[in-house]
Amino acid sequence: KEADYIVAARALGAGTGRIILKHLLPNCLAPLLVYGTIMVGSFIGAEATLSFLGIGLKSPVVSWGIMISEAQNYIRVSPYLLFFPSAFLVTAVLSFVMLGEAVREALDPKLR
C-alpha cells in the first residue's frame, strides 16, 4: 500500500481496481510463481520421504520412496535398484529448485 509505484499511481489518479490489475498483480505473480516452483520440488521430496518411512503411499502404488525402501533388501545383489530411483529423485527435486531460482532471477525487477 505504501510502495512507491502504488503511491505514484494513486497520485496520477488511478483507481483501486486499476492499481490492483496493472501494478499489484504483476508484482505479486513473480514471487508466487517462484515459490510454487520451488515448493513442487519440496513436495516431491516430502512424498518420497514419507513413502520411504512407510507413512505415505503403500506398496502397489509406484513412488520413488517405495522403490528406495524396497531396494534396501537387495542392495548387495543389485545396487542399481537403489541407485536409479535415488538418482532420479535427487535430479527431480534439484531441477525444480534450480528452475525456481532461474525464474526468480528472470522475473525479479530488482536484479534488472
Coordinates of C-alpha atoms in Angstrom, one line a residue:
K1 CA 0.0 0.0 0.0
E2 CA 2.9 2.4 0.7
A3 CA 5.2 1.2 -2.1
D4 CA 6.5 3.9 -4.4
Y5 CA 4.8 2.6 -7.5
I6 CA 1.4 2.4 -5.8
V7 CA 1.7 5.9 -4.3
A8 CA 2.7 7.3 -7.8
A9 CA -0.2 5.5 -9.5
R10 CA -2.6 6.9 -6.9
A11 CA -1.1 10.4 -7.3
L12 CA -1.7 10.1 -11.1
G13 CA -5.4 9.4 -10.3
A14 CA -5.6 5.7 -10.8
G15 CA -8.4 3.9 -9.1
T16 CA -8.2 0.9 -6.8
G17 CA -9.1 -1.6 -9.5
R18 CA -6.6 -0.3 -11.9
I19 CA -3.8 -0.3 -9.3
I20 CA -4.6 -3.9 -8.4
L21 CA -4.8 -5.1 -12.1
K22 CA -1.9 -3.1 -13.6
H23 CA 0.6 -2.7 -10.7
L24 CA -0.1 -5.1 -7.8
L25 CA -0.8 -8.3 -9.7
P26 CA 2.2 -8.2 -12.0
N27 CA 4.5 -7.6 -9.0
C28 CA 2.9 -10.4 -6.9
L29 CA 2.8 -13.0 -9.7
A30 CA 6.6 -13.5 -10.0
P31 CA 7.2 -14.3 -6.3
L32 CA 4.2 -16.7 -6.3
L33 CA 5.5 -18.5 -9.4
V34 CA 8.9 -18.8 -7.9
Y35 CA 7.5 -20.1 -4.6
G36 CA 5.3 -22.5 -6.4
T37 CA 8.1 -23.9 -8.5
I38 CA 10.4 -24.4 -5.5
M39 CA 7.6 -26.0 -3.5
V40 CA 6.9 -28.6 -6.2
G41 CA 10.4 -29.9 -5.6
S42 CA 9.8 -29.8 -1.8
F43 CA 6.6 -31.7 -2.1
I44 CA 8.2 -34.4 -4.3
G45 CA 10.9 -34.9 -1.7
A46 CA 8.4 -34.9 1.2
E47 CA 6.2 -37.5 -0.5
A48 CA 9.2 -39.7 -1.2
T49 CA 10.4 -39.4 2.4
L50 CA 7.0 -40.3 3.8
S51 CA 6.7 -43.2 1.4
F52 CA 10.2 -44.4 2.3
L53 CA 9.3 -44.4 6.0
G54 CA 6.0 -46.2 5.4
I55 CA 3.8 -43.3 6.4
G56 CA 2.9 -42.2 2.9
L57 CA 1.8 -44.2 -0.1
K58 CA 1.6 -48.0 0.2
S59 CA 3.3 -50.7 -1.9
P60 CA 1.1 -51.2 -5.1
V61 CA 1.5 -47.5 -5.9
V62 CA 4.6 -46.5 -7.8
S63 CA 6.7 -44.0 -5.9
W64 CA 10.4 -43.2 -5.6
G65 CA 10.2 -43.5 -1.9
I66 CA 8.6 -47.0 -2.1
M67 CA 11.2 -48.1 -4.7
I68 CA 14.1 -47.0 -2.5
S69 CA 12.5 -48.6 0.6
E70 CA 12.0 -52.0 -1.2
A71 CA 15.5 -51.8 -2.8
Q72 CA 17.2 -51.9 0.6
N73 CA 16.7 -55.7 0.8
Y74 CA 18.6 -56.2 -2.5
I75 CA 21.4 -53.7 -2.1
R76 CA 24.1 -56.4 -2.2
V77 CA 22.7 -58.3 -5.1
S78 CA 21.6 -55.5 -7.3
P79 CA 22.6 -52.0 -6.1
Y80 CA 21.1 -50.3 -9.3
L81 CA 17.6 -50.9 -7.8
L82 CA 18.6 -48.4 -5.2
F83 CA 20.8 -46.2 -7.3
F84 CA 18.4 -45.3 -10.1
P85 CA 15.3 -44.2 -8.1
S86 CA 17.6 -42.3 -5.7
A87 CA 19.3 -40.5 -8.6
F88 CA 16.0 -39.7 -10.3
L89 CA 14.6 -38.4 -7.0
V90 CA 17.6 -36.1 -6.4
T91 CA 17.5 -34.9 -10.0
A92 CA 13.8 -34.1 -10.0
V93 CA 14.0 -32.2 -6.7
L94 CA 17.1 -30.3 -7.7
S95 CA 15.7 -29.5 -11.1
F96 CA 12.6 -27.9 -9.6
V97 CA 14.6 -25.9 -7.1
M98 CA 17.0 -24.7 -9.8
L99 CA 14.1 -23.9 -12.1
G100 CA 12.6 -21.8 -9.3
E101 CA 15.8 -19.9 -8.8
A102 CA 16.1 -19.3 -12.6
V103 CA 12.6 -18.0 -12.7
R104 CA 13.4 -15.7 -9.7
E105 CA 16.4 -14.3 -11.5
A106 CA 14.5 -13.8 -14.7
L107 CA 11.4 -12.1 -13.2
D108 CA 12.9 -10.1 -10.3
P109 CA 12.7 -6.4 -11.2
K110 CA 15.4 -5.5 -8.6
L111 CA 18.0 -7.6 -10.5
R112 CA 17.5 -5.8 -13.8

